[in-house]
XYZ file of C-alpha atoms in Angstrom:
449
model
C 0.102 -0.008 -0.458
C 1.122 3.592 -0.173
C 0.105 6.492 0.610
C 0.588 10.249 -0.473
C 3.251 12.606 0.645
C 2.320 15.970 1.101
C 4.891 19.002 2.942
C 3.376 21.058 5.519
C 5.260 24.075 5.730
C 3.596 25.440 9.541
C 4.679 23.087 12.159
C 7.997 21.675 12.742
C 9.812 18.007 13.540
C 6.175 16.017 13.096
C 5.291 13.521 10.472
C 1.141 12.988 10.778
C 0.497 9.343 9.901
C -3.115 7.199 9.186
C -4.399 5.630 12.156
C -4.182 2.797 10.373
C -0.807 2.786 10.809
C 0.613 0.780 13.794
C 3.069 2.498 15.241
C 5.497 0.903 18.373
C 7.432 3.447 19.683
C 9.411 4.934 16.815
C 11.200 7.636 17.180
C 12.905 8.556 13.828
C 12.194 8.906 10.275
C 14.722 7.652 7.322
C 14.964 8.135 3.535
C 17.739 6.087 1.764
C 20.666 6.185 3.853
C 19.360 9.126 6.090
C 17.663 9.515 9.366
C 16.268 11.637 11.713
C 14.717 12.435 15.012
C 11.110 13.596 14.972
C 7.508 13.230 16.493
C 4.939 11.024 14.885
C 1.139 12.089 15.296
C -1.609 9.207 13.929
C -4.533 11.127 12.560
C -7.939 9.451 12.268
C -8.684 12.147 9.737
C -5.762 10.987 7.130
C -7.183 7.588 4.880
C -4.313 7.464 2.100
C -1.738 10.183 2.999
C 0.783 11.560 5.376
C 2.448 15.051 6.366
C 5.610 15.037 6.908
C 6.738 19.237 8.016
C 8.932 20.708 5.621
C 12.168 21.078 7.970
C 12.002 17.118 7.983
C 11.606 16.632 4.144
C 14.940 19.007 4.094
C 16.899 17.140 6.551
C 16.335 13.632 4.739
C 17.044 15.816 1.320
C 13.231 14.217 0.124
C 13.042 15.712 -3.596
C 9.327 16.360 -3.735
C 5.944 15.199 -2.833
C 4.978 11.866 -4.124
C 3.371 8.502 -2.917
C 5.936 6.818 -0.520
C 5.720 3.455 0.825
C 6.251 3.223 4.873
C 8.209 0.552 5.930
C 8.239 0.208 9.992
C 11.356 -1.474 11.944
C 11.475 -0.893 15.871
C 12.620 2.288 15.834
C 12.239 3.903 12.815
C 9.524 4.663 10.334
C 11.219 4.463 6.496
C 9.569 6.674 3.974
C 9.983 6.026 0.083
C 11.807 3.697 -0.638
C 14.716 5.414 -2.690
C 16.213 3.351 -5.182
C 19.103 4.073 -7.182
C 19.832 3.055 -10.895
C 23.275 2.957 -11.358
C 24.739 3.517 -14.687
C 27.336 5.655 -16.826
C 27.768 7.549 -20.307
C 25.959 10.569 -18.730
C 26.221 13.563 -21.553
C 25.647 17.240 -20.555
C 22.638 17.535 -22.199
C 20.102 18.450 -19.447
C 17.298 16.760 -22.519
C 19.333 13.505 -22.120
C 21.215 13.468 -19.974
C 22.758 9.544 -20.707
C 22.622 10.233 -24.643
C 20.173 7.667 -26.356
C 19.589 5.729 -23.788
C 17.570 8.735 -22.045
C 14.674 7.166 -23.408
C 14.519 4.087 -22.274
C 15.284 5.356 -18.617
C 12.891 7.861 -18.922
C 10.013 4.932 -19.087
C 11.842 3.161 -16.867
C 11.638 6.162 -14.164
C 7.908 7.285 -15.168
C 7.040 3.514 -13.671
C 7.969 4.390 -10.186
C 3.710 6.474 -10.361
C 2.738 2.513 -10.300
C 5.014 0.984 -8.271
C 5.807 4.264 -5.237
C 8.645 5.508 -3.696
C 11.205 7.948 -5.546
C 13.761 5.955 -8.028
C 16.587 7.992 -10.033
C 19.475 7.320 -12.211
C 23.231 8.040 -11.189
C 26.829 7.787 -11.733
C 30.591 7.413 -10.134
C 30.587 11.294 -10.183
C 27.632 12.084 -9.237
C 28.346 10.550 -5.661
C 29.166 12.512 -2.472
C 31.124 10.452 0.074
C 31.694 13.373 2.435
C 28.046 13.751 3.325
C 26.779 10.735 2.157
C 24.359 12.110 -0.580
C 23.983 11.548 -3.982
C 23.202 14.121 -7.491
C 20.585 12.012 -8.871
C 18.581 12.709 -12.149
C 14.680 12.518 -11.536
C 12.448 11.797 -14.622
C 9.199 14.083 -13.832
C 6.288 15.162 -16.141
C 8.210 18.347 -16.597
C 10.853 16.140 -17.924
C 14.759 15.916 -16.314
C 16.070 16.919 -12.551
C 18.371 16.691 -11.238
C 18.118 16.510 -6.892
C 20.759 15.420 -4.016
C 19.370 12.794 -2.084
C 20.663 10.394 0.474
C 22.315 7.397 -1.114
C 19.859 4.980 -1.667
C 17.601 1.822 -0.124
C 19.177 -0.703 -2.979
C 20.573 -0.127 -6.411
C 19.723 -1.551 -9.862
C 23.173 -2.153 -11.694
C 22.201 -0.398 -15.869
C 25.870 0.222 -16.812
C 26.168 -0.589 -20.766
C 28.944 -2.550 -20.627
C 31.405 -4.942 -19.324
C 34.959 -2.707 -20.162
C 33.061 -0.215 -17.681
C 32.082 -2.695 -15.005
C 34.990 -3.826 -14.896
C 36.841 -1.138 -14.077
C 38.890 -0.855 -11.032
C 36.546 2.430 -9.962
C 33.279 0.514 -10.503
C 34.249 -2.096 -8.620
C 35.802 -0.108 -6.086
C 32.164 1.903 -5.753
C 29.910 -1.317 -5.821
C 32.292 -3.338 -2.558
C 31.806 -0.065 -0.919
C 28.161 0.550 -1.289
C 27.905 -3.231 -0.357
C 29.971 -3.282 2.321
C 30.179 -0.276 4.249
C 27.186 1.468 3.806
C 25.093 -1.916 3.769
C 23.348 -1.213 0.045
C 22.589 -4.137 -1.738
C 22.525 -4.613 -5.797
C 20.365 -6.841 -8.356
C 21.883 -7.759 -11.315
C 25.263 -6.443 -10.073
C 27.636 -7.947 -13.812
C 27.354 -8.969 -16.536
C 26.806 -12.886 -17.481
C 29.620 -14.863 -19.146
C 28.191 -17.806 -21.247
C 30.748 -20.537 -20.439
C 29.581 -19.681 -16.684
C 26.103 -19.644 -16.879
C 26.569 -23.128 -19.222
C 28.645 -24.176 -16.171
C 26.691 -23.535 -13.466
C 23.351 -24.930 -15.171
C 24.692 -27.984 -15.811
C 25.412 -28.615 -12.067
C 20.708 -27.498 -11.401
C 19.282 -30.682 -12.354
C 16.540 -29.647 -13.628
C 17.998 -26.941 -16.015
C 20.324 -29.100 -17.147
C 18.204 -30.728 -19.919
C 17.468 -27.133 -21.631
C 21.577 -26.575 -22.862
C 23.408 -27.215 -25.703
C 26.167 -29.102 -25.660
C 29.447 -26.245 -25.067
C 32.773 -26.696 -24.655
C 35.334 -23.255 -24.094
C 38.495 -22.445 -25.767
C 37.438 -24.456 -29.294
C 40.735 -25.886 -31.433
C 40.403 -27.340 -34.892
C 40.038 -31.030 -32.789
C 37.089 -29.458 -31.256
C 35.137 -28.814 -33.957
C 35.368 -31.601 -35.867
C 33.827 -33.363 -32.701
C 31.193 -31.160 -33.070
C 30.950 -31.051 -36.293
C 30.604 -34.946 -37.026
C 28.744 -35.499 -34.314
C 25.847 -32.418 -34.458
C 26.094 -31.716 -38.288
C 26.546 -27.513 -36.727
C 27.993 -25.619 -34.317
C 28.045 -21.851 -32.977
C 31.548 -19.985 -31.981
C 31.061 -17.629 -29.876
C 32.448 -14.970 -27.706
C 31.985 -16.230 -24.386
C 31.300 -12.403 -22.951
C 29.957 -10.664 -26.281
C 26.342 -9.381 -26.605
C 24.373 -8.211 -30.063
C 25.369 -11.171 -31.984
C 28.856 -9.513 -32.980
C 31.765 -12.480 -33.505
C 29.630 -15.638 -33.767
C 30.435 -17.995 -36.356
C 28.130 -20.678 -37.864
C 29.856 -23.457 -39.065
C 28.334 -26.378 -41.461
C 28.792 -29.923 -42.548
C 27.063 -30.955 -45.759
C 27.863 -32.927 -48.666
C 31.630 -33.554 -47.804
C 32.534 -29.700 -47.133
C 32.463 -27.123 -44.490
C 30.635 -24.301 -44.725
C 31.385 -21.108 -42.256
C 28.605 -18.107 -41.839
C 30.003 -14.699 -40.452
C 28.975 -11.212 -40.362
C 32.439 -9.269 -41.275
C 33.967 -6.381 -40.177
C 31.684 -4.143 -42.255
C 28.689 -5.228 -41.135
C 28.066 -7.596 -44.106
C 26.669 -11.332 -43.647
C 29.353 -13.728 -45.967
C 28.632 -17.224 -46.372
C 32.349 -19.015 -47.217
C 32.770 -23.418 -47.742
C 35.677 -25.446 -47.763
C 36.812 -29.151 -49.014
C 38.070 -29.710 -45.705
C 38.441 -28.454 -42.164
C 42.010 -27.737 -42.128
C 41.380 -25.275 -44.941
C 38.215 -23.633 -43.440
C 41.032 -23.284 -40.331
C 43.735 -21.973 -42.469
C 41.742 -19.170 -44.106
C 39.572 -17.721 -41.824
C 40.676 -18.901 -38.182
C 44.647 -18.624 -37.905
C 45.251 -15.646 -36.545
C 42.035 -15.802 -34.382
C 42.330 -16.078 -30.405
C 40.062 -18.471 -28.899
C 41.050 -17.799 -25.065
C 37.133 -15.924 -24.440
C 35.097 -18.600 -27.269
C 32.684 -21.074 -26.816
C 31.639 -23.378 -28.899
C 28.025 -24.522 -28.496
C 26.243 -27.097 -31.016
C 23.969 -26.135 -33.314
C 20.423 -27.278 -32.783
C 17.858 -27.546 -36.051
C 15.227 -24.404 -35.157
C 11.949 -24.412 -36.189
C 11.809 -22.185 -39.088
C 9.301 -19.404 -41.055
C 9.586 -19.503 -44.849
C 13.395 -20.850 -44.653
C 14.387 -18.537 -41.704
C 15.104 -19.831 -38.347
C 13.365 -18.444 -35.371
C 14.171 -18.356 -31.981
C 12.624 -16.581 -28.415
C 13.994 -14.231 -26.795
C 11.709 -13.962 -22.911
C 12.046 -11.973 -20.566
C 11.307 -12.612 -16.547
C 11.095 -10.146 -13.693
C 11.266 -10.618 -10.343
C 7.731 -9.064 -8.506
C 6.427 -7.152 -5.598
C 6.354 -10.579 -3.456
C 9.840 -10.737 -5.051
C 8.580 -14.055 -7.326
C 9.941 -15.156 -10.535
C 7.247 -14.713 -13.782
C 7.483 -14.461 -17.290
C 7.458 -10.672 -18.665
C 7.303 -10.965 -22.011
C 8.155 -13.036 -24.429
C 8.338 -12.888 -28.417
C 9.654 -14.639 -31.626
C 12.431 -13.715 -33.135
C 13.297 -14.204 -37.496
C 16.896 -14.322 -38.469
C 17.525 -12.027 -41.290
C 18.466 -13.612 -45.485
C 21.597 -15.365 -44.403
C 22.325 -14.272 -41.219
C 24.223 -16.258 -38.937
C 21.596 -15.198 -35.650
C 18.195 -13.771 -34.862
C 19.473 -10.387 -33.995
C 17.768 -7.047 -34.927
C 21.340 -5.606 -35.999
C 21.818 -8.240 -38.473
C 18.400 -7.877 -40.432
C 16.189 -10.129 -37.752
C 12.363 -9.418 -37.315
C 10.406 -9.357 -34.119
C 7.396 -11.191 -34.249
C 4.052 -11.894 -31.597
C 3.574 -15.312 -31.260
C 0.458 -14.672 -32.362
C 2.040 -14.101 -35.813
C 3.840 -17.312 -35.098
C 1.720 -19.454 -33.903
C -2.047 -18.336 -35.627
C -3.748 -21.315 -33.601
C -4.432 -20.510 -30.038
C -4.131 -24.087 -29.198
C -0.629 -24.777 -30.536
C 0.789 -21.437 -29.537
C -1.072 -21.784 -25.624
C 0.713 -25.171 -25.277
C 3.953 -23.812 -26.709
C 3.902 -20.822 -24.129
C 3.164 -22.892 -21.656
C 5.797 -24.790 -22.039
C 8.153 -22.055 -22.470
C 7.186 -19.859 -19.978
C 8.054 -23.234 -16.800
C 11.334 -23.169 -19.213
C 11.873 -19.733 -18.233
C 11.526 -19.900 -14.851
C 13.124 -22.617 -14.757
C 16.261 -21.351 -16.022
C 15.462 -18.516 -13.917
C 15.333 -19.885 -10.540
C 18.826 -22.102 -10.580
C 20.391 -19.688 -12.083
C 20.049 -17.820 -9.328
C 20.175 -20.154 -7.537
C 23.604 -21.568 -8.319
C 25.304 -17.807 -8.526
C 24.379 -17.049 -5.092
C 23.946 -13.207 -6.559
C 20.497 -11.227 -6.382
C 18.907 -11.166 -9.522
C 15.926 -9.055 -10.406
C 16.012 -9.863 -14.338
C 16.906 -11.680 -17.246
C 16.366 -12.148 -20.917
C 16.773 -15.882 -22.830
C 17.060 -15.935 -25.807
C 15.603 -20.162 -26.541
C 15.037 -21.873 -29.333
C 12.980 -24.477 -30.151
C 13.529 -27.449 -32.885
C 11.905 -29.469 -35.193
C 10.743 -32.152 -33.253
C 9.651 -28.731 -30.477
C 12.427 -29.104 -27.726
C 12.979 -26.640 -25.813
C 17.098 -25.370 -25.751
C 18.509 -22.291 -23.693
C 21.418 -20.650 -25.800
C 22.063 -17.471 -23.681
C 20.669 -15.623 -20.362
C 21.787 -11.462 -20.397
C 21.803 -9.711 -17.202
C 20.635 -6.455 -18.905
C 18.715 -7.754 -21.745
C 18.356 -5.544 -24.806
C 14.995 -3.659 -25.360
C 14.786 -4.501 -29.412
C 11.976 -6.879 -28.971
C 10.208 -3.960 -27.889
C 10.306 -1.925 -31.010
C 7.224 -4.314 -32.066
C 3.946 -1.644 -32.196
C 2.288 -5.268 -29.739
C 4.672 -5.319 -27.406
C 4.233 -1.788 -26.044
C 2.365 -3.313 -22.538
C 5.282 -6.030 -22.213
C 7.919 -3.426 -22.914
C 5.920 -1.169 -20.021
C 5.719 -4.015 -17.336
C 9.143 -5.451 -17.576
C 10.484 -1.979 -16.342
C 7.605 -1.427 -13.764
C 8.197 -4.592 -12.426
C 12.505 -3.964 -12.341
C 11.367 -0.986 -9.960
C 8.861 -3.318 -7.745
C 10.902 -5.874 -7.133
C 13.382 -2.769 -5.809
C 10.499 -2.115 -3.248
C 10.577 -6.115 -2.341
C 14.122 -5.767 -1.707
C 13.990 -2.725 -0.128
C 11.397 -3.886 2.706
C 13.583 -6.678 2.757
C 16.284 -5.137 3.936
C 14.798 -2.747 6.288
C 13.585 -6.395 7.732
C 15.672 -8.610 7.524
C 19.306 -6.917 6.426
C 21.692 -10.086 7.620
C 19.373 -12.097 5.434
C 20.729 -9.443 2.466
C 24.380 -9.269 2.890
C 25.772 -12.614 3.468
């Protein structure tokens, strides 16, 4: 339940709460990481409102009136929560503070009205360690605004790439906020394809959905995979957006390699032997950070392969749910179904017009995505709030999981019929942040082990 926070200029050092809120001697008010002593008054005249005097608002750095949750512990009434979304790539533009990604973050932050509390965007240079505050970007009906607020209750990591995430600066900030300030993070790092495979392989319920995969491929490994499966994919273990992927096929005694060249063109090269393919294409390639994955005979539409992007999110109860699902059809001669390589997004209704067939497949895809979400979180032992899966259905209708992403892309949501799914995935990220905030206040030890 949320309450409309109203600011009163007249009195001092007081918060008026509805009499339905059961106080038990609390003497402190908190917002994010800042707290202050104040007087609480229960009022039968209030129902869904709370009134905070302006001096308390100022001491707590509350940026403006909004709908808030009340979270009570033994001696403190927590207002909020205050959710920080950590990213990088800030510009000096007041209209587009994070460049092209400003639109995505505006859509994300505008969901806070449905959830309650305050959510803001910040980067490393916005933290004021000496005061324990942050100059955060809020998105309101008037557009972007900056306000100084306390360090947040929880942090959602939306860094744009691995390079920044692996930097010493970020690692130091994350460790300081987690360990010294007790602030939990969720989706705190990008996933590595090989690590995901190894972890899920140890999870009995997830193992059946994994294609055979091996690290550091050699010509011998490739030969083994092609002899056994007929086709295989070479992928960067830390890659994204389909870059650097090679599709190898053995057919009619020859070896075919599909890839996207440095100019963005889809290429096909055919060789009489694997050793000649390897010599021509891969002799100078470093395979330290690559995996090889079993190729799957996927279902097709008009001769083009189809896979599915499935988003799962934790909700306001902290439980996993499927929040979006769409089909992706590979572009002409393309190695993958990625949009930047000519892929096309279709709704499930467009791919499976027969309602009974569609419902049966949807049910299976949902169940698998939830199994994998729970399995991945259990095996990783970190807090995860959302995952984007690339999942395939082979021609015998067996389900396979190709990739799991902790910072799932948003390209599928360009489809006009997926607008609600776009909003739902954004709203659930904030709803889960509220759940996590309540949990850290009620049971701080449980989250910070």
